[in-house]
PDB file of C-alpha atoms in Angstrom:
ATOM      1  CA  MET L   1      10.900  22.032  -9.852  1.00 34.00           C
ATOM      2  CA  ALA L   2      10.018  18.376  -9.854  1.00 36.00           C
ATOM      3  CA  PHE L   3      12.686  17.776  -6.980  1.00 33.00           C
ATOM      4  CA  LYS L   4      11.519  20.689  -4.879  1.00 35.00           C
ATOM      5  CA  MET L   5       8.064  19.528  -4.951  1.00 37.00           C
ATOM      6  CA  ALA L   6       8.981  15.810  -4.234  1.00 39.00           C
ATOM      7  CA  THR L   7      11.105  16.803  -0.882  1.00 38.00           C
ATOM      8  CA  MET L   8       7.964  18.843   0.406  1.00 49.00           C
ATOM      9  CA  GLY L   9       6.160  15.898   1.312  1.00 60.00           C
ATOM     10  CA  MET L  10       2.640  14.801   1.112  1.00 73.00           C
ATOM     11  CA  ARG L  11      -0.176  15.336   3.667  1.00 85.00           C
ATOM     12  CA  VAL L  12      -1.835  12.176   4.527  1.00 90.00           C
ATOM     13  CA  THR L  13      -5.785  12.692   4.532  1.00 92.00           C
ATOM     14  CA  ASP L  14      -7.807  11.541   7.266  1.00 94.00           C
ATOM     15  CA  GLU L  15      -9.863   9.607   4.844  1.00 95.00           C
ATOM     16  CA  CYS L  16      -6.555   7.427   4.541  1.00 95.00           C
ATOM     17  CA  LYS L  17      -6.068   6.713   8.220  1.00 95.00           C
ATOM     18  CA  ASN L  18      -9.441   6.144   8.590  1.00 96.00           C
ATOM     19  CA  SER L  19      -9.983   3.610   5.719  1.00 97.00           C
ATOM     20  CA  PHE L  20      -6.770   1.861   7.170  1.00 97.00           C
ATOM     21  CA  MET L  21      -8.216   1.705  10.860  1.00 97.00           C
ATOM     22  CA  GLU L  22     -11.452   0.139   9.478  1.00 97.00           C
ATOM     23  CA  MET L  23      -9.542  -2.428   7.329  1.00 97.00           C
ATOM     24  CA  LYS L  24      -7.237  -3.204  10.386  1.00 96.00           C
ATOM     25  CA  TRP L  25      -9.803  -3.241  13.062  1.00 95.00           C
ATOM     26  CA  LYS L  26     -13.196  -3.701  11.669  1.00 96.00           C
ATOM     27  CA  LYS L  27     -11.979  -5.978   8.648  1.00 95.00           C
ATOM     28  CA  VAL L  28     -14.459  -4.213   6.614  1.00 95.00           C
ATOM     29  CA  SER L  29     -12.055  -4.371   3.603  1.00 97.00           C
ATOM     30  CA  ARG L  30      -9.216  -6.458   2.374  1.00 97.00           C
ATOM     31  CA  TYR L  31      -6.837  -3.595   0.603  1.00 98.00           C
ATOM     32  CA  ILE L  32      -6.395  -0.082   0.306  1.00 98.00           C
ATOM     33  CA  VAL L  33      -4.797   1.493  -2.865  1.00 98.00           C
ATOM     34  CA  PHE L  34      -3.409   5.046  -1.973  1.00 97.00           C
ATOM     35  CA  LYS L  35      -2.372   7.893  -4.521  1.00 96.00           C
ATOM     36  CA  ILE L  36      -0.854  11.072  -4.267  1.00 95.00           C
ATOM     37  CA  ASP L  37      -2.805  14.060  -5.977  1.00 92.00           C
ATOM     38  CA  GLU L  38      -0.286  16.357  -7.190  1.00 86.00           C
ATOM     39  CA  GLY L  39      -2.366  19.298  -7.303  1.00 86.00           C
ATOM     40  CA  SER L  40      -3.462  19.578  -3.524  1.00 87.00           C
ATOM     41  CA  LYS L  41      -0.208  17.757  -2.392  1.00 85.00           C
ATOM     42  CA  ARG L  42      -2.282  15.069  -0.270  1.00 92.00           C
ATOM     43  CA  LEU L  43      -2.249  11.344  -0.131  1.00 93.00           C
ATOM     44  CA  THR L  44      -5.862  10.057  -0.891  1.00 94.00           C
ATOM     45  CA  VAL L  45      -7.549   6.845  -1.291  1.00 97.00           C
ATOM     46  CA  ASP L  46      -7.746   5.600  -4.808  1.00 97.00           C
ATOM     47  CA  LYS L  47      -9.532   2.265  -4.263  1.00 98.00           C
ATOM     48  CA  VAL L  48     -10.890   0.153  -1.391  1.00 98.00           C
ATOM     49  CA  GLY L  49     -11.104  -3.621  -1.922  1.00 97.00           C
ATOM     50  CA  ALA L  50     -14.263  -5.305  -0.362  1.00 97.00           C
ATOM     51  CA  ALA L  51     -13.655  -7.851   2.307  1.00 95.00           C
ATOM     52  CA  GLY L  52     -14.324 -10.606   0.023  1.00 95.00           C
ATOM     53  CA  GLU L  53     -12.039  -9.424  -2.420  1.00 96.00           C
ATOM     54  CA  GLY L  54      -8.072 -11.049  -2.577  1.00 93.00           C
ATOM     55  CA  TYR L  55      -4.751 -10.322  -3.424  1.00 95.00           C
ATOM     56  CA  ASP L  56      -5.293 -10.575  -7.394  1.00 95.00           C
ATOM     57  CA  GLU L  57      -7.967  -7.744  -7.211  1.00 97.00           C
ATOM     58  CA  MET L  58      -5.590  -5.568  -5.502  1.00 96.00           C
ATOM     59  CA  ALA L  59      -2.828  -6.176  -7.929  1.00 96.00           C
ATOM     60  CA  ALA L  60      -5.148  -5.593 -10.818  1.00 96.00           C
ATOM     61  CA  ALA L  61      -6.040  -2.053  -9.195  1.00 97.00           C
ATOM     62  CA  LEU L  62      -2.427  -1.115  -9.429  1.00 97.00           C
ATOM     63  CA  PRO L  63      -2.031   0.773 -12.691  1.00 97.00           C
ATOM     64  CA  ASN L  64       0.880  -0.409 -15.346  1.00 96.00           C
ATOM     65  CA  ASP L  65       1.733   3.375 -15.884  1.00 96.00           C
ATOM     66  CA  ASP L  66       1.713   5.107 -12.721  1.00 97.00           C
ATOM     67  CA  CYS L  67       2.937   4.957  -8.907  1.00 97.00           C
ATOM     68  CA  ARG L  68       0.498   3.922  -6.056  1.00 98.00           C
ATOM     69  CA  TYR L  69       0.868   2.774  -2.211  1.00 98.00           C
ATOM     70  CA  ALA L  70      -1.288  -0.305  -1.046  1.00 98.00           C
ATOM     71  CA  VAL L  71      -2.058  -2.052   1.908  1.00 98.00           C
ATOM     72  CA  PHE L  72      -3.256  -5.663   2.019  1.00 97.00           C
ATOM     73  CA  ASP L  73      -4.667  -7.593   4.831  1.00 96.00           C
ATOM     74  CA  PHE L  74      -3.389 -11.031   4.804  1.00 95.00           C
ATOM     75  CA  ASP L  75      -5.288 -13.652   6.688  1.00 92.00           C
ATOM     76  CA  PHE L  76      -3.600 -17.263   7.230  1.00 91.00           C
ATOM     77  CA  VAL L  77      -3.393 -20.046   9.312  1.00 89.00           C
ATOM     78  CA  SER L  78       0.025 -20.410  11.384  1.00 86.00           C
ATOM     79  CA  VAL L  79       1.947 -23.766  11.838  1.00 87.00           C
ATOM     80  CA  ASP L  80       0.551 -23.847  15.073  1.00 90.00           C
ATOM     81  CA  ASN L  81      -3.199 -23.793  13.591  1.00 92.00           C
ATOM     82  CA  CYS L  82      -3.989 -20.272  14.834  1.00 92.00           C
ATOM     83  CA  ARG L  83      -5.572 -17.701  12.588  1.00 92.00           C
ATOM     84  CA  LYS L  84      -3.635 -14.799  12.095  1.00 92.00           C
ATOM     85  CA  SER L  85      -3.481 -11.489   9.994  1.00 94.00           C
ATOM     86  CA  LYS L  86      -0.348  -9.444   8.884  1.00 95.00           C
ATOM     87  CA  ILE L  87      -0.611  -5.990   6.787  1.00 96.00           C
ATOM     88  CA  PHE L  88       1.311  -5.656   3.979  1.00 97.00           C
ATOM     89  CA  PHE L  89       2.486  -2.358   2.580  1.00 97.00           C
ATOM     90  CA  ILE L  90       3.442  -2.180  -1.233  1.00 97.00           C
ATOM     91  CA  ALA L  91       5.087   0.646  -2.581  1.00 97.00           C
ATOM     92  CA  TRP L  92       4.211   0.454  -6.506  1.00 98.00           C
ATOM     93  CA  ALA L  93       6.316   1.976  -9.158  1.00 97.00           C
ATOM     94  CA  PRO L  94       6.118   0.441 -12.239  1.00 97.00           C
ATOM     95  CA  THR L  95       8.932   0.884 -14.816  1.00 95.00           C
ATOM     96  CA  ALA L  96       6.555   2.884 -17.076  1.00 96.00           C
ATOM     97  CA  SER L  97       5.716   5.285 -14.573  1.00 96.00           C
ATOM     98  CA  ARG L  98       7.028   8.874 -14.712  1.00 96.00           C
ATOM     99  CA  ILE L  99      10.479   9.899 -13.141  1.00 95.00           C
ATOM    100  CA  ARG L 100       8.470  12.646 -11.647  1.00 93.00           C
ATOM    101  CA  ALA L 101       5.993  10.226  -9.962  1.00 94.00           C
ATOM    102  CA  LYS L 102       8.638   7.749  -8.884  1.00 95.00           C
ATOM    103  CA  ILE L 103      10.680  10.532  -7.048  1.00 93.00           C
ATOM    104  CA  LEU L 104       7.372  11.980  -5.506  1.00 93.00           C
ATOM    105  CA  TYR L 105       6.173   8.555  -4.304  1.00 95.00           C
ATOM    106  CA  ALA L 106       9.823   7.683  -2.938  1.00 94.00           C
ATOM    107  CA  THR L 107      10.075  10.770  -0.839  1.00 92.00           C
ATOM    108  CA  SER L 108       6.743  10.519   0.426  1.00 92.00           C
ATOM    109  CA  LYS L 109       6.593   6.796   1.343  1.00 93.00           C
ATOM    110  CA  ASP L 110       7.806   7.132   5.221  1.00 92.00           C
ATOM    111  CA  GLY L 111       5.253   9.823   6.019  1.00 90.00           C
ATOM    112  CA  LEU L 112       2.643   7.460   4.922  1.00 92.00           C
ATOM    113  CA  ARG L 113       4.094   4.650   6.683  1.00 92.00           C
ATOM    114  CA  ARG L 114       4.347   6.583   9.921  1.00 91.00           C
ATOM    115  CA  ALA L 115       0.452   7.721   9.718  1.00 92.00           C
ATOM    116  CA  LEU L 116      -0.371   3.936   9.442  1.00 94.00           C
ATOM    117  CA  ASP L 117       0.280   2.139  12.495  1.00 94.00           C
ATOM    118  CA  GLY L 118       0.458  -1.641  12.307  1.00 95.00           C
ATOM    119  CA  ILE L 119       2.103  -2.547   9.195  1.00 96.00           C
ATOM    120  CA  HIS L 120       4.000  -5.794   9.614  1.00 95.00           C
ATOM    121  CA  TYR L 121       5.988  -6.215   6.019  1.00 95.00           C
ATOM    122  CA  GLU L 122       6.866  -3.875   3.255  1.00 95.00           C
ATOM    123  CA  LEU L 123       7.401  -5.084  -0.468  1.00 95.00           C
ATOM    124  CA  GLN L 124       8.656  -2.442  -3.169  1.00 95.00           C
ATOM    125  CA  ALA L 125       7.787  -3.381  -6.619  1.00 96.00           C
ATOM    126  CA  THR L 126       8.251  -2.351 -10.275  1.00 95.00           C
ATOM    127  CA  ASP L 127       6.566  -5.054 -11.812  1.00 93.00           C
ATOM    128  CA  PRO L 128       3.954  -7.765 -10.710  1.00 91.00           C
ATOM    129  CA  THR L 129       6.631 -10.602 -10.393  1.00 89.00           C
ATOM    130  CA  GLU L 130       7.956  -8.539  -7.629  1.00 92.00           C
ATOM    131  CA  MET L 131       5.003  -8.718  -5.588  1.00 91.00           C
ATOM    132  CA  GLY L 132       3.384 -11.813  -6.075  1.00 89.00           C
ATOM    133  CA  PHE L 133       1.257 -13.691  -4.006  1.00 90.00           C
ATOM    134  CA  ASP L 134       3.971 -16.510  -3.417  1.00 90.00           C
ATOM    135  CA  LEU L 135       6.251 -13.568  -1.924  1.00 88.00           C
ATOM    136  CA  ILE L 136       3.587 -12.555   0.497  1.00 88.00           C
ATOM    137  CA  LYS L 137       2.943 -16.343   1.952  1.00 87.00           C
ATOM    138  CA  GLU L 138       6.761 -16.643   2.179  1.00 88.00           C
ATOM    139  CA  ARG L 139       7.231 -13.653   4.081  1.00 88.00           C
ATOM    140  CA  VAL L 140       4.827 -14.761   6.867  1.00 84.00           C
ATOM    141  CA  LYS L 141       6.440 -17.936   7.670  1.00 77.00           C
TER     142      LYS L 141
END
């Protein structure tokens, strides 16, 4: 049963798409955490981080025992002194999460990625060391 449900895929809600577009274009938020509602088979917004929040707040919003997806808008100054922004997609599947949740999130990831146009980099993490801020900074070099 778990495998059948996992392969059916999840519907991405308009709330997810709209929140992402507002983050991307209007810069009203710094990050968005998404979760799968297994009952309704939908991807929903779990948390939106205000524009003034940072990477540490996003990392703290990810549960220790359940999977999530997150997008983070990373602003930086390039080597040629230009202000830039890159959006990171993070697939969070901590070791302590249920096997069923890991399968569900793994099989639904591509659908969400396709719905969120404009992601530059992707990270997959099972613990905080695999998605440290130093890794984010290293990717944009």
